[in-house]
C-alpha atoms as a PDB file:
ATOM      1  CA  GLU A   1     -10.739   5.895 -21.628  1.00  0.00           C
ATOM      2  CA  ARG A   2     -13.227   8.238 -21.668  1.00  0.00           C
ATOM      3  CA  VAL A   3     -15.134   6.911 -18.872  1.00  0.00           C
ATOM      4  CA  VAL A   4     -12.123   6.632 -16.642  1.00  0.00           C
ATOM      5  CA  MET A   5     -11.091  10.127 -17.225  1.00  0.00           C
ATOM      6  CA  LEU A   6     -14.450  11.494 -16.851  1.00  0.00           C
ATOM      7  CA  CYS A   7     -15.919   9.407 -13.943  1.00  0.00           C
ATOM      8  CA  ARG A   8     -16.620  11.564 -10.816  1.00  0.00           C
ATOM      9  CA  GLY A   9     -15.532   8.982  -7.878  1.00  0.00           C
ATOM     10  CA  ASN A  10     -13.058   6.073  -7.338  1.00  0.00           C
ATOM     11  CA  ALA A  11     -15.170   3.721  -9.633  1.00  0.00           C
ATOM     12  CA  VAL A  12     -17.073   4.043 -12.781  1.00  0.00           C
ATOM     13  CA  SER A  13     -20.883   4.125 -12.390  1.00  0.00           C
ATOM     14  CA  THR A  14     -23.665   3.751 -14.479  1.00  0.00           C
ATOM     15  CA  MET A  15     -24.407   7.282 -14.223  1.00  0.00           C
ATOM     16  CA  ASP A  16     -20.968   7.860 -15.796  1.00  0.00           C
ATOM     17  CA  LEU A  17     -21.409   5.612 -18.500  1.00  0.00           C
ATOM     18  CA  ALA A  18     -24.812   7.160 -19.358  1.00  0.00           C
ATOM     19  CA  SER A  19     -23.814  10.411 -19.068  1.00  0.00           C
ATOM     20  CA  LEU A  20     -21.568   9.726 -22.068  1.00  0.00           C
ATOM     21  CA  LEU A  21     -23.983   8.503 -24.445  1.00  0.00           C
ATOM     22  CA  PRO A  22     -26.093  11.278 -25.751  1.00  0.00           C
ATOM     23  CA  SER A  23     -29.321   8.822 -27.045  1.00  0.00           C
ATOM     24  CA  VAL A  24     -29.873   7.678 -23.899  1.00  0.00           C
ATOM     25  CA  GLU A  25     -31.634   9.765 -21.309  1.00  0.00           C
ATOM     26  CA  SER A  26     -31.045   9.308 -17.992  1.00  0.00           C
ATOM     27  CA  ARG A  27     -34.014  10.744 -16.229  1.00  0.00           C
ATOM     28  CA  SER A  28     -37.212   9.211 -16.484  1.00  0.00           C
ATOM     29  CA  PRO A  29     -40.875  11.389 -16.359  1.00  0.00           C
ATOM     30  CA  THR A  30     -40.882  10.648 -12.969  1.00  0.00           C
ATOM     31  CA  ASP A  31     -37.445  11.795 -11.883  1.00  0.00           C
ATOM     32  CA  SER A  32     -38.018  14.985 -13.385  1.00  0.00           C
ATOM     33  CA  ALA A  33     -41.376  15.394 -11.483  1.00  0.00           C
ATOM     34  CA  LEU A  34     -39.360  14.552  -8.442  1.00  0.00           C
ATOM     35  CA  LEU A  35     -36.799  17.151  -9.594  1.00  0.00           C
ATOM     36  CA  GLU A  36     -39.452  19.969  -9.907  1.00  0.00           C
ATOM     37  CA  SER A  37     -40.946  18.964  -6.587  1.00  0.00           C
ATOM     38  CA  ASP A  38     -37.223  19.323  -4.589  1.00  0.00           C
ATOM     39  CA  LEU A  39     -36.496  22.293  -6.480  1.00  0.00           C
ATOM     40  CA  LEU A  40     -39.888  23.989  -5.046  1.00  0.00           C
ATOM     41  CA  ARG A  41     -38.697  23.388  -1.641  1.00  0.00           C
ATOM     42  CA  LEU A  42     -35.856  25.581  -2.075  1.00  0.00           C
ATOM     43  CA  THR A  43     -35.352  29.344  -2.277  1.00  0.00           C
ATOM     44  CA  TYR A  44     -35.208  30.552  -5.601  1.00  0.00           C
ATOM     45  CA  SER A  45     -31.312  31.526  -5.241  1.00  0.00           C
ATOM     46  CA  GLU A  46     -31.058  28.184  -3.985  1.00  0.00           C
ATOM     47  CA  ALA A  47     -33.187  26.315  -6.528  1.00  0.00           C
ATOM     48  CA  LYS A  48     -31.810  28.590  -9.338  1.00  0.00           C
ATOM     49  CA  GLN A  49     -28.296  27.844  -8.180  1.00  0.00           C
ATOM     50  CA  LYS A  50     -28.748  23.956  -8.364  1.00  0.00           C
ATOM     51  CA  VAL A  51     -30.142  24.235 -11.871  1.00  0.00           C
ATOM     52  CA  LEU A  52     -27.369  25.918 -13.287  1.00  0.00           C
ATOM     53  CA  GLU A  53     -24.873  23.408 -11.517  1.00  0.00           C
ATOM     54  CA  ASP A  54     -26.659  20.567 -12.949  1.00  0.00           C
ATOM     55  CA  PHE A  55     -26.600  22.524 -16.197  1.00  0.00           C
ATOM     56  CA  THR A  56     -22.959  23.076 -16.439  1.00  0.00           C
ATOM     57  CA  LEU A  57     -21.880  19.560 -15.186  1.00  0.00           C
ATOM     58  CA  ARG A  58     -24.094  18.237 -18.203  1.00  0.00           C
ATOM     59  CA  TYR A  59     -22.738  20.467 -20.418  1.00  0.00           C
ATOM     60  CA  VAL A  60     -18.851  20.146 -19.762  1.00  0.00           C
ATOM     61  CA  GLU A  61     -19.284  16.379 -19.614  1.00  0.00           C
ATOM     62  CA  GLY A  62     -20.957  16.421 -23.110  1.00  0.00           C
ATOM     63  CA  LYS A  63     -18.415  18.857 -24.476  1.00  0.00           C
ATOM     64  CA  LEU A  64     -15.701  16.510 -23.486  1.00  0.00           C
ATOM     65  CA  ALA A  65     -17.513  13.686 -24.789  1.00  0.00           C
ATOM     66  CA  ALA A  66     -18.198  15.269 -28.060  1.00  0.00           C
ATOM     67  CA  HIS A  67     -14.169  16.085 -28.437  1.00  0.00           C
ATOM     68  CA  ASN A  68     -12.936  12.558 -26.858  1.00  0.00           C
ATOM     69  CA  GLY A  69     -12.110  14.009 -23.612  1.00  0.00           C
ATOM     70  CA  ASN A  70      -9.829  16.794 -25.624  1.00  0.00           C
ATOM     71  CA  VAL A  71     -10.119  19.819 -23.166  1.00  0.00           C
ATOM     72  CA  THR A  72      -8.687  22.060 -25.716  1.00  0.00           C
ATOM     73  CA  HIS A  73     -11.159  21.261 -28.369  1.00  0.00           C
ATOM     74  CA  ALA A  74     -13.961  21.070 -26.152  1.00  0.00           C
ATOM     75  CA  ALA A  75     -13.050  24.726 -24.744  1.00  0.00           C
ATOM     76  CA  GLN A  76     -13.148  26.284 -28.239  1.00  0.00           C
ATOM     77  CA  ASP A  77     -16.469  24.328 -29.378  1.00  0.00           C
ATOM     78  CA  SER A  78     -17.701  26.030 -26.212  1.00  0.00           C
ATOM     79  CA  GLY A  79     -16.610  29.349 -27.221  1.00  0.00           C
ATOM     80  CA  ILE A  80     -14.676  30.045 -23.781  1.00  0.00           C
ATOM     81  CA  PRO A  81     -10.967  30.370 -23.101  1.00  0.00           C
ATOM     82  CA  ARG A  82      -9.304  26.842 -22.167  1.00  0.00           C
ATOM     83  CA  GLN A  83      -8.224  27.866 -18.294  1.00  0.00           C
ATOM     84  CA  HIS A  84     -11.806  28.714 -17.916  1.00  0.00           C
ATOM     85  CA  PHE A  85     -13.083  25.660 -19.248  1.00  0.00           C
ATOM     86  CA  GLN A  86     -10.519  23.629 -17.179  1.00  0.00           C
ATOM     87  CA  GLN A  87     -11.514  25.922 -13.934  1.00  0.00           C
ATOM     88  CA  ILE A  88     -15.091  24.705 -14.465  1.00  0.00           C
ATOM     89  CA  MET A  89     -14.314  21.125 -14.976  1.00  0.00           C
ATOM     90  CA  ASN A  90     -12.106  21.154 -11.878  1.00  0.00           C
ATOM     91  CA  ARG A  91     -15.044  22.455  -9.978  1.00  0.00           C
ATOM     92  CA  TYR A  92     -17.575  20.194 -11.593  1.00  0.00           C
ATOM     93  CA  LEU A  93     -15.735  17.035 -12.533  1.00  0.00           C
ATOM     94  CA  LYS A  94     -13.539  16.445  -9.772  1.00  0.00           C
ATOM     95  CA  LYS A  95     -15.472  15.347  -6.481  1.00  0.00           C
ATOM     96  CA  ASP A  96     -13.484  14.872  -3.107  1.00  0.00           C
ATOM     97  CA  SER A  97     -14.671  11.026  -2.013  1.00  0.00           C
END
């Protein structure tokens, strides 16, 4: 149920599954090097924004997974108001297809 609720597209992908398993690292060292290489092609502001967006997405997914999809508990654990947490979820978790 959690995977279906948190998946970013119309179908559940392996990335959706991996994001819910805290012990599974979805990126290999080679992928991290590619990520750094990609970031270095951007301006400082663009790279900073991308890193912040990636962190926010993983953070929200992790908090939701830790609280079995309960938005109120995830928000409380994050130390931010539920409405703000919901806005972040809407921005980062609901991608238009």
